[in-house]
Structures are given as structure tokens and as C-alpha cells.
GROMACS .gro file of N, CA and C in nm:
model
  444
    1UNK      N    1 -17.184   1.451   3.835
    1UNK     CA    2 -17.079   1.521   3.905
    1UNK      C    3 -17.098   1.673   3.892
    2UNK      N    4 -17.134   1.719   3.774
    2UNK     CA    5 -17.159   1.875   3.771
    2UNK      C    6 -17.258   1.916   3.808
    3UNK      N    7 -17.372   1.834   3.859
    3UNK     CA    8 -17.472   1.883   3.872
    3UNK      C    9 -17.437   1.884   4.063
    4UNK      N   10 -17.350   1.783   4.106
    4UNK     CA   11 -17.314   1.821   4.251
    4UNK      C   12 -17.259   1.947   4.322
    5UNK      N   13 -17.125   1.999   4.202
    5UNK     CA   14 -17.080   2.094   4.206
    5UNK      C   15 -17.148   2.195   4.207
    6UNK      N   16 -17.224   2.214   4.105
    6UNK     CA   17 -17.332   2.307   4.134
    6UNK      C   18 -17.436   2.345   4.200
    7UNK      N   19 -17.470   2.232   4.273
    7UNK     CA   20 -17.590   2.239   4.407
    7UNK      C   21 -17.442   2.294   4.558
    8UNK      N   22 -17.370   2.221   4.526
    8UNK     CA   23 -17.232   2.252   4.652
    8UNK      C   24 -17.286   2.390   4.657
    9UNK      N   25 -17.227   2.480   4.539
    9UNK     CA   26 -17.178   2.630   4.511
    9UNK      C   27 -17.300   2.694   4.570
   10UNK      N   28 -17.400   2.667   4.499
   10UNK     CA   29 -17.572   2.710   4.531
   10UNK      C   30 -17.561   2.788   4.699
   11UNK      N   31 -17.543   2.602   4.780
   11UNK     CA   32 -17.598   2.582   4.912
   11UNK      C   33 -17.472   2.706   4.967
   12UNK      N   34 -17.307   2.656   4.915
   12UNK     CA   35 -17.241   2.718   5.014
   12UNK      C   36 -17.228   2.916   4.957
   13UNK      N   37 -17.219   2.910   4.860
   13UNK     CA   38 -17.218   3.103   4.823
   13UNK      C   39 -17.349   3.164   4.847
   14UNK      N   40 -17.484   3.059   4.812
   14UNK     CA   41 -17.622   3.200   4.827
   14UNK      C   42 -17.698   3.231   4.681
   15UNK      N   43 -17.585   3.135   4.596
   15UNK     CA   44 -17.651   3.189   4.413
   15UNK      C   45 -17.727   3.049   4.380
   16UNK      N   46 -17.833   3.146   4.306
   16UNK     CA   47 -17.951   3.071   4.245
   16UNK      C   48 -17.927   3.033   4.140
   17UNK      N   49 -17.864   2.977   4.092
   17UNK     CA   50 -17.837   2.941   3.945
   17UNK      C   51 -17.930   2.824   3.916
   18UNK      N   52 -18.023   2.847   3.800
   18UNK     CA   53 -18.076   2.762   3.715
   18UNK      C   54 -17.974   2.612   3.708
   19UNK      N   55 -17.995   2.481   3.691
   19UNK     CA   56 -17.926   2.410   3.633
   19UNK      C   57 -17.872   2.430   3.521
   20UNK      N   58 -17.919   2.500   3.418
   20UNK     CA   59 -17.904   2.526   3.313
   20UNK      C   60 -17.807   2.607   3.316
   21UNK      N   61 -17.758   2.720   3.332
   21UNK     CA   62 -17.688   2.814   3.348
   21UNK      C   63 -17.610   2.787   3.459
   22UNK      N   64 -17.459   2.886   3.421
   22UNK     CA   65 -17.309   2.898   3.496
   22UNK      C   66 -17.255   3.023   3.465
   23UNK      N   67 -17.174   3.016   3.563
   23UNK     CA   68 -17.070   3.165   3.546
   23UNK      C   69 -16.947   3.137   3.468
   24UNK      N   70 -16.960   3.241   3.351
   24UNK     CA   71 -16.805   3.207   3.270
   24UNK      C   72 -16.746   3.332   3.302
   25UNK      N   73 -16.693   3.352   3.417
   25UNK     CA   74 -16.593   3.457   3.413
   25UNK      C   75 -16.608   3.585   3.431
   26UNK      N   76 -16.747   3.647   3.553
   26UNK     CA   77 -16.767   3.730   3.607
   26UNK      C   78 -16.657   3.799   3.691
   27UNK      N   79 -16.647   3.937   3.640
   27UNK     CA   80 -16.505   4.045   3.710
   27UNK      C   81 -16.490   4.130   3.779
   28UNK      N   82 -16.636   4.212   3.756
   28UNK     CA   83 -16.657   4.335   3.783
   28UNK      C   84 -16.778   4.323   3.857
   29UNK      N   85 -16.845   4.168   3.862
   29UNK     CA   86 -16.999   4.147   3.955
   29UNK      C   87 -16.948   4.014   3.983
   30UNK      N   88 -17.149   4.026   4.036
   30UNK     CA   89 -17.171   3.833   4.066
   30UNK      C   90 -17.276   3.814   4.030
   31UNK      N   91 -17.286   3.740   3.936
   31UNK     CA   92 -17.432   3.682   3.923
   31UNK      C   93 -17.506   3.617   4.006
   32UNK      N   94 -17.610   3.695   4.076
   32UNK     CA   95 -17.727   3.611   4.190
   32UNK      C   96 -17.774   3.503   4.126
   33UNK      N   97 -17.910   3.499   3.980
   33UNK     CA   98 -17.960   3.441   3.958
   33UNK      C   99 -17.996   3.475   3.809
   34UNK      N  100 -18.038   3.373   3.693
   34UNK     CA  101 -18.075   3.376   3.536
   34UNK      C  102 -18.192   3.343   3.538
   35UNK      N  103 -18.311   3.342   3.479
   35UNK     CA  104 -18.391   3.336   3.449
   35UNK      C  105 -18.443   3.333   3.273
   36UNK      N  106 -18.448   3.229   3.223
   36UNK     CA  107 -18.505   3.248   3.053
   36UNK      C  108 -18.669   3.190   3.087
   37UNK      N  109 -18.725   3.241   2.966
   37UNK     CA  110 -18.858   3.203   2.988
   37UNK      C  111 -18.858   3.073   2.898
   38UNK      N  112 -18.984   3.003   2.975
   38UNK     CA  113 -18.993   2.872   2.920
   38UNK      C  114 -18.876   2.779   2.954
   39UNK      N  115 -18.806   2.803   3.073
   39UNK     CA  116 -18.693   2.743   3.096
   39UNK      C  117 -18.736   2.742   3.253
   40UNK      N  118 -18.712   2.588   3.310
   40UNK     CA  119 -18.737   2.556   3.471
   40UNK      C  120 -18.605   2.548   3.470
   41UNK      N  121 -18.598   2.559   3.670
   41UNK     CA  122 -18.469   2.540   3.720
   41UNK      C  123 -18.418   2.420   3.734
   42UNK      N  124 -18.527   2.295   3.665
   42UNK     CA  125 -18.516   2.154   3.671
   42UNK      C  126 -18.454   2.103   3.517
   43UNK      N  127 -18.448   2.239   3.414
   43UNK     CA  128 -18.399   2.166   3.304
   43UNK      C  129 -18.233   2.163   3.305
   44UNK      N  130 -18.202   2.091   3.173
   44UNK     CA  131 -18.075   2.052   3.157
   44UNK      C  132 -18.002   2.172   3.073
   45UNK      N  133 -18.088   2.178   2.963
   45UNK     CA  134 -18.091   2.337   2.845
   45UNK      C  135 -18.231   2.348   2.854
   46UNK      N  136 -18.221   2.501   2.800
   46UNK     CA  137 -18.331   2.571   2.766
   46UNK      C  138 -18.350   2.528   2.656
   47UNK      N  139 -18.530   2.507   2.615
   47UNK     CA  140 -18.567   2.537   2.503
   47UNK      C  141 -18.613   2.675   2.431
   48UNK      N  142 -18.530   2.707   2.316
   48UNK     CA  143 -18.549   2.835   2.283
   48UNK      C  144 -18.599   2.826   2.094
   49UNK      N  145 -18.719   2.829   2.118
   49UNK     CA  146 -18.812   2.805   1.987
   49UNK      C  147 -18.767   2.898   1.905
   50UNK      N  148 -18.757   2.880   1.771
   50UNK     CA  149 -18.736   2.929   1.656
   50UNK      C  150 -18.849   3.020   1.614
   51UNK      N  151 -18.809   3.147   1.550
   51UNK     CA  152 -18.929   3.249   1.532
   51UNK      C  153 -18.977   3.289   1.645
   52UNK      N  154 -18.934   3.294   1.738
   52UNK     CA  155 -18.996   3.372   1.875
   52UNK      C  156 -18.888   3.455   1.922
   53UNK      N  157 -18.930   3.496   2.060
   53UNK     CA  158 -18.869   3.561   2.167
   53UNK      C  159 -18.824   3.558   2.282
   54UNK      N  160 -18.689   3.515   2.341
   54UNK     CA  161 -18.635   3.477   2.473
   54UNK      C  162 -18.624   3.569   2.562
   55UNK      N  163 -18.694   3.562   2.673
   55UNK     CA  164 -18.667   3.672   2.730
   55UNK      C  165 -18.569   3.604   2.865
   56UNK      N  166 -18.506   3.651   2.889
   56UNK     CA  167 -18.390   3.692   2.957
   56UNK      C  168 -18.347   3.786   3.080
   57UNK      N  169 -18.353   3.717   3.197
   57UNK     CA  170 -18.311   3.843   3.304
   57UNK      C  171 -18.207   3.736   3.371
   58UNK      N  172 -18.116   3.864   3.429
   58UNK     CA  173 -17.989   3.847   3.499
   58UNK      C  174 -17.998   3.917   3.618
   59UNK      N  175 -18.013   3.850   3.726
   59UNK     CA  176 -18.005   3.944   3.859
   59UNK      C  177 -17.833   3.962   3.917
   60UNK      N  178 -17.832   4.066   3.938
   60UNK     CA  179 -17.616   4.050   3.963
   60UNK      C  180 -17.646   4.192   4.067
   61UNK      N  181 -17.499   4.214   4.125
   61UNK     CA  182 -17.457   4.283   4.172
   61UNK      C  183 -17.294   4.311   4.133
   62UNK      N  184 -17.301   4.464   4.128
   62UNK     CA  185 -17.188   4.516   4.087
   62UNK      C  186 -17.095   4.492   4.178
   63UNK      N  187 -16.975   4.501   4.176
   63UNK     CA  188 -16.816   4.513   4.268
   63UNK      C  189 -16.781   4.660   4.314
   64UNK      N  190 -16.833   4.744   4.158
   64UNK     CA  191 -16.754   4.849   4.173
   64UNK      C  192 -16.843   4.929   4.087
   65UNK      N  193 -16.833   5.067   4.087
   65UNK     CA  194 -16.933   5.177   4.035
   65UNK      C  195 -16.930   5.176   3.860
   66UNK      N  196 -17.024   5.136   3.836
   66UNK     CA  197 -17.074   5.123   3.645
   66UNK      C  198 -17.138   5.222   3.571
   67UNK      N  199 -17.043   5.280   3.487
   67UNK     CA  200 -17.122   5.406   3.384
   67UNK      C  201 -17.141   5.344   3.290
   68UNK      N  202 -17.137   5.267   3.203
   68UNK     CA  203 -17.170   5.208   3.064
   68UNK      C  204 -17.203   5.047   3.094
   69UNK      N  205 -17.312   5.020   3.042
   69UNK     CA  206 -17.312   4.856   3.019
   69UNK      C  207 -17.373   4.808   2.873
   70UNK      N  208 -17.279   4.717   2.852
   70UNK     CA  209 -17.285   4.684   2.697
   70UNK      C  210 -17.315   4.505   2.731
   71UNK      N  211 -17.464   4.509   2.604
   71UNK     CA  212 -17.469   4.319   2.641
   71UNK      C  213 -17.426   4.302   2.519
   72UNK      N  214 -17.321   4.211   2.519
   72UNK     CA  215 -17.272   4.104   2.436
   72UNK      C  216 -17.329   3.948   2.412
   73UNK      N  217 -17.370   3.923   2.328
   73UNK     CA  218 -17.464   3.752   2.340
   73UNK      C  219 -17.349   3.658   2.233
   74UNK      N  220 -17.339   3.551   2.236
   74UNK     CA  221 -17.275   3.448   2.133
   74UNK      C  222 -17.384   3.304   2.162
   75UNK      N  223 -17.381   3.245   2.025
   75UNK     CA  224 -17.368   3.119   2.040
   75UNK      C  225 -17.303   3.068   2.056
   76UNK      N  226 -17.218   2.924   2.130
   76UNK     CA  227 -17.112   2.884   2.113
   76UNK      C  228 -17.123   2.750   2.070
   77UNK      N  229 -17.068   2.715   1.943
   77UNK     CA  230 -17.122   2.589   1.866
   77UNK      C  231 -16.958   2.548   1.805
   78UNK      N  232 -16.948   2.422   1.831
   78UNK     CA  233 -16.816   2.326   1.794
   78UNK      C  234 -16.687   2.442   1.831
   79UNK      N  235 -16.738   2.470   1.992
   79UNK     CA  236 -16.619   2.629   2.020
   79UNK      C  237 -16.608   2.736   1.979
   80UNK      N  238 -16.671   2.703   1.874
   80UNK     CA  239 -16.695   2.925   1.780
   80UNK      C  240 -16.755   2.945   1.853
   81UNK      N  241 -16.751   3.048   1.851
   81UNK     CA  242 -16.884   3.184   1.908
   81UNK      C  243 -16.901   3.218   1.756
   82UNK      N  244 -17.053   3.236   1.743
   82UNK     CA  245 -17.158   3.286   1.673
   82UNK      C  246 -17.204   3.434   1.732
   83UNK      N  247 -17.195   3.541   1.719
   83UNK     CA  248 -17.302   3.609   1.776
   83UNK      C  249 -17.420   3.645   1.757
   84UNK      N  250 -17.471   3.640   1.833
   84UNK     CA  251 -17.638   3.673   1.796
   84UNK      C  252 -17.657   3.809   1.804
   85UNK      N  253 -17.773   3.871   1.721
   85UNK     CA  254 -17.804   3.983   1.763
   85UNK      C  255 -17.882   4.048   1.860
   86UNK      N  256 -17.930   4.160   1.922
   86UNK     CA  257 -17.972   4.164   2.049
   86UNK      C  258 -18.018   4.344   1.976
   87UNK      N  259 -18.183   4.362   1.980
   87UNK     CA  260 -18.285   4.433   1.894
   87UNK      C  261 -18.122   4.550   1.963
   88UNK      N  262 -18.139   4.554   2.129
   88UNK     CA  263 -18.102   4.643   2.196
   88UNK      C  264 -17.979   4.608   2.317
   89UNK      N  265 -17.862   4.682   2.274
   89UNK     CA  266 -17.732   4.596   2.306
   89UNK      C  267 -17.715   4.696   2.435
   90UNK      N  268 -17.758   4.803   2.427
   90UNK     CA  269 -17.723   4.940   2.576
   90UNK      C  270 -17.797   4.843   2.701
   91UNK      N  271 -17.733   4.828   2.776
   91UNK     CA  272 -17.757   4.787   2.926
   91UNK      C  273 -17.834   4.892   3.002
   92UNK      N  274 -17.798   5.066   2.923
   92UNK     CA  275 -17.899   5.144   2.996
   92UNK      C  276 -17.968   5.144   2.970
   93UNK      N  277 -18.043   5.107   2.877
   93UNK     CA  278 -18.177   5.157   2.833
   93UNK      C  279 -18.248   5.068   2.815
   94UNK      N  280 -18.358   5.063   2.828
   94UNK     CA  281 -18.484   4.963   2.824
   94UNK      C  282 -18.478   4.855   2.865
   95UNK      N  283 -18.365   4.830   2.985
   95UNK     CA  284 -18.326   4.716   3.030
   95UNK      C  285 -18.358   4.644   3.165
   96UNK      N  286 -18.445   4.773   3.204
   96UNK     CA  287 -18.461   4.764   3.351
   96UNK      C  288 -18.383   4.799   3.471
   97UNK      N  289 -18.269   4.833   3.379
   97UNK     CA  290 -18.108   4.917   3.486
   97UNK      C  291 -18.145   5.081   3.448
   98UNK      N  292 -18.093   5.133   3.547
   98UNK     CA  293 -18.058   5.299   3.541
   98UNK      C  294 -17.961   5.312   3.558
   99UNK      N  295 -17.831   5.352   3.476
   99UNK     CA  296 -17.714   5.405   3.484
   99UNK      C  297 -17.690   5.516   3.530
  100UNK      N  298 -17.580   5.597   3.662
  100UNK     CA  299 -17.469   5.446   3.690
  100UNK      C  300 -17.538   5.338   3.781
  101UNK      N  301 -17.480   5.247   3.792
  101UNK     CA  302 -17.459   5.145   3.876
  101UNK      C  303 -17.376   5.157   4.010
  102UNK      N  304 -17.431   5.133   4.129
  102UNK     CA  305 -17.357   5.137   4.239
  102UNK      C  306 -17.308   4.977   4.299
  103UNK      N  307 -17.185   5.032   4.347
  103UNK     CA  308 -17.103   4.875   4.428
  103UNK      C  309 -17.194   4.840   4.492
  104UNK      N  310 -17.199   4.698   4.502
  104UNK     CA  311 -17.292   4.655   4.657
  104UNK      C  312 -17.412   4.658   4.590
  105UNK      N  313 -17.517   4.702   4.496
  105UNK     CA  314 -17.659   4.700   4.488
  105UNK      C  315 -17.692   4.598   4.418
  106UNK      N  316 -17.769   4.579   4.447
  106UNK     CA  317 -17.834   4.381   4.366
  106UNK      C  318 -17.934   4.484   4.243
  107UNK      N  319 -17.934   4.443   4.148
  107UNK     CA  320 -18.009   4.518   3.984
  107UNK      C  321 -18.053   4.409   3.906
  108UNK      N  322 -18.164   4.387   3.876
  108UNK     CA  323 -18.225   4.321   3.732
  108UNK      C  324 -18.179   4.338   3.620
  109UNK      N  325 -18.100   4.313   3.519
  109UNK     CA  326 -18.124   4.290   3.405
  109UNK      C  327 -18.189   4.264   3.316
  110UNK      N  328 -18.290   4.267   3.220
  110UNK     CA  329 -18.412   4.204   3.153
  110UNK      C  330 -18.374   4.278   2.977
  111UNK      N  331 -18.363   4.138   2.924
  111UNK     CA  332 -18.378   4.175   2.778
  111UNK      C  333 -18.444   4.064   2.709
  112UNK      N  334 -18.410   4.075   2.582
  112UNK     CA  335 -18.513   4.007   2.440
  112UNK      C  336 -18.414   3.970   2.392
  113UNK      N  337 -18.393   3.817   2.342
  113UNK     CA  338 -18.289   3.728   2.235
  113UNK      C  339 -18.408   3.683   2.200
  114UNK      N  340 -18.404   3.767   2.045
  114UNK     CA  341 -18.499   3.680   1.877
  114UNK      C  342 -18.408   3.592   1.858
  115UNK      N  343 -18.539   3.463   1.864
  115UNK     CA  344 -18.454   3.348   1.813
  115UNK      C  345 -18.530   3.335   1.618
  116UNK      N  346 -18.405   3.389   1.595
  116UNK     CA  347 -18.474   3.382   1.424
  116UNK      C  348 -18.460   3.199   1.362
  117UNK      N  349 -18.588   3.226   1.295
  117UNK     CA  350 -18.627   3.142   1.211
  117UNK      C  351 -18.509   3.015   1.152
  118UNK      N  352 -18.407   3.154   1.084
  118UNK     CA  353 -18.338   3.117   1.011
  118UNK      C  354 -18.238   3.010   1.108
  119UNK      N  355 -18.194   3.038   1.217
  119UNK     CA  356 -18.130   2.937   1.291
  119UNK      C  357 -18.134   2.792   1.278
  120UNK      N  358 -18.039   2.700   1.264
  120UNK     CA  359 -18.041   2.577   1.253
  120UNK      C  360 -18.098   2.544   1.409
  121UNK      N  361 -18.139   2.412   1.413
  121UNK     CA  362 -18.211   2.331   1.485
  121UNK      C  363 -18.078   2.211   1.576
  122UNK      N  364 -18.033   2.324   1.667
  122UNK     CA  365 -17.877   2.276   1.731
  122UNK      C  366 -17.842   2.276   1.824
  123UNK      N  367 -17.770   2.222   1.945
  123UNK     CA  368 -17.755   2.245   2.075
  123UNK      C  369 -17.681   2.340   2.068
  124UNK      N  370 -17.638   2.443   2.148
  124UNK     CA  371 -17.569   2.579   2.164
  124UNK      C  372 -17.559   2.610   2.304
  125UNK      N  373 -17.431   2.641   2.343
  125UNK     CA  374 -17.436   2.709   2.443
  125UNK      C  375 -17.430   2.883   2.436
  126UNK      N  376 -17.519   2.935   2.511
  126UNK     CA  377 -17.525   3.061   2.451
  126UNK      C  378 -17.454   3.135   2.586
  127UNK      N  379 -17.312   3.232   2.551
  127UNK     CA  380 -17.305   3.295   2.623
  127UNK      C  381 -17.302   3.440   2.646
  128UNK      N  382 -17.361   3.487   2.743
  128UNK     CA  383 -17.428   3.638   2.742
  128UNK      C  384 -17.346   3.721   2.878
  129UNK      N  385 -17.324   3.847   2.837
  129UNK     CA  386 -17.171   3.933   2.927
  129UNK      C  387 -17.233   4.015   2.926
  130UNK      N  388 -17.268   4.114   3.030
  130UNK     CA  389 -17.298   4.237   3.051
  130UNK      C  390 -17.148   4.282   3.071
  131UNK      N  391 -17.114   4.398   2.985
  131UNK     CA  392 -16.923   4.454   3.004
  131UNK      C  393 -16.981   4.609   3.042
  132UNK      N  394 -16.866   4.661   3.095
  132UNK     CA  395 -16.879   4.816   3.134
  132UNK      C  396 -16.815   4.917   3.055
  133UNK      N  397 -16.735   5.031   3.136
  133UNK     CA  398 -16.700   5.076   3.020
  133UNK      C  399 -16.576   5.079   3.019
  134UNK      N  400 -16.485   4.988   3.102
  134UNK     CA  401 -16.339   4.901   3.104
  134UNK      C  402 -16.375   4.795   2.979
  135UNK      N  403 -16.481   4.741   2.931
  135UNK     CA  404 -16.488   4.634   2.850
  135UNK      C  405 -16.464   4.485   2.939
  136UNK      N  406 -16.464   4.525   3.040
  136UNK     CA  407 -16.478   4.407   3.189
  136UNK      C  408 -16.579   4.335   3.195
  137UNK      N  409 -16.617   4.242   3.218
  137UNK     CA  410 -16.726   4.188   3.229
  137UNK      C  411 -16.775   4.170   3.379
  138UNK      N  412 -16.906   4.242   3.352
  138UNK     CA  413 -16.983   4.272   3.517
  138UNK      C  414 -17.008   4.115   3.554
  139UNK      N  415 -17.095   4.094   3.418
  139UNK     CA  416 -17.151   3.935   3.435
  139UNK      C  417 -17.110   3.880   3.305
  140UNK      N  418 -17.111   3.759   3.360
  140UNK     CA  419 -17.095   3.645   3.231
  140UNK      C  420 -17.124   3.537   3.265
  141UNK      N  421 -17.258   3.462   3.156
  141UNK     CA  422 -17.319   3.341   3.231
  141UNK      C  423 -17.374   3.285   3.126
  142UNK      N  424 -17.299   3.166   3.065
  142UNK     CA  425 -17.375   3.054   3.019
  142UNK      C  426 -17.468   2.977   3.021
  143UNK      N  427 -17.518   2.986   2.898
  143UNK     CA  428 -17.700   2.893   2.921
  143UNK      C  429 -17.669   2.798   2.813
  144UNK      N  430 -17.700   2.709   2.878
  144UNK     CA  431 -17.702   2.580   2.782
  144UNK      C  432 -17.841   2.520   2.752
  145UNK      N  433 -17.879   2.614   2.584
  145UNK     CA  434 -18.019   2.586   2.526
  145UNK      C  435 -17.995   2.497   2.411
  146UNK      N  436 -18.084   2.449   2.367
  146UNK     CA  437 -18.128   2.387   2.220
  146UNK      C  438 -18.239   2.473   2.130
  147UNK      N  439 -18.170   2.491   1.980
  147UNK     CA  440 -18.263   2.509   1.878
  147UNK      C  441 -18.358   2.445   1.841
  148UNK      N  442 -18.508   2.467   1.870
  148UNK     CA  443 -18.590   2.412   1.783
  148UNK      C  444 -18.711   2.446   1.747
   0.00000   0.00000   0.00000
């Protein structure tokens, strides 16, 4: 059934969403499309190996004009959020965005989630928010990976 809903949304809005990934509550954008590496648009979760590096892009478009973007990441495990750390949390910088942000323009996102070692070996939904400088969330989009 969710996987209908989500081909529906696909065909009738224009967004590429991975199977894997959903929108939790985008405000200030829209998420076009997610991309993790080592992750097809045919999986269920991502696999995100322990001791490595996830890389991560978010294609979106803004609503409205953006001076600050802050990425926020969590795990979300038995409903907590966990947060993870992120080397580099500024949305401006080294992210592949140039701040500001204009309404209407479609922008890449691209960052790095270390998946440390230390992590248990767990299903997680990980969810990741690009916020502005309302603390709004441009994007917000759940990936449903496994530790291992």
C-alpha cells in the first residue's frame, strides 16, 4: 500500500523520490529528489556500512528567499531521535549551495554522514532537515537505512 502511494505522488506531483526516502514535513521547500550512495531507487532502506562514509544529496527548491541553512540529521530508533553528527552542519559551505537562496530555483545539496564504527548494527530511520534562518524547515526527508 505505501509503496502505491508513493508511485501515485511520484507520477501525479513530478518528485523523484527514492523508495527509500519521504517527506517529513517540508515548509519553506520541496524536495525534488534524495540520493545516498550505495542506495538504488529499488531498495527498501539504505545500506549504510559502519566505519565509512554516506554521502548524501538533496535536490529541493526553495518557496521563499534563504540566508542561513542549517543541516540537522537524527536517527530515529524506538521514536527517539538520536542525533548524528555531521563533520559540517552550515548548508553554506562546502555543500554545493551558495547562500542566499532564491524562491523558485531548484539547488543541490551534497554532504557526508560518518557512519561511525561505534554504531550498533540497527534499523533506523534517519531523518535529515535542511532549516533556515526562521529555524523552518526548507527540507525534511526521511531515509529508511540499516546499520551494518
Amino acid at each position: 500500500m505505501k509503496s502505491t502511494v508513493v508511485f501515485v505522488l511520484t507520477i501525479c506531483c513530478g518528485l523523484t523520490f527514492a523508495s527509500f526516502s519521504s517527506d517529513c514535513g517540508s515548509e519553506v521547500g520541496t524536495v525534488n529528489s534524495v540520493t545516498v550512495s550505495g542506495c538504488s531507487e529499488d531498495d527498501d532502506r539504505c545500506t549504510l556500512k559502519r566505519n565509512t562514509d554516506a554521502s548524501v544529496e538533496i535536490n529541493f527548491t526553495p518557496k521563499k528567499d534563504i540566508d542561513v541553512v542549517k543541516a540537522v540529521v537524527h536517527g530515529i530508533l524506538l521514536d527517539i531521535p538520536v542525533p548524528f553528527h555531521l563533520t559540517n552542519d552550515n548548508g553554506c559551505v562546502n555543500s554545493g549551495l551558495t547562500c542566499p537562496l532564491k524562491a523558485g530555483q531548484t539547488y543541490l545539496y551534497k554532504a557526508t554522514l560518518p557512519v561511525l564504527k561505534k554504531y550498533p548494527q540497527v534499523t533506523v530511520t534517519v531523518k535529515w532537515e535542511l532549516t533556515d534562518q526562521d529555524k523552518k524547515d526548507i527540507t525534511c526527508t526521511f531515509i529508511a537505512a540499516k546499520i551494518r
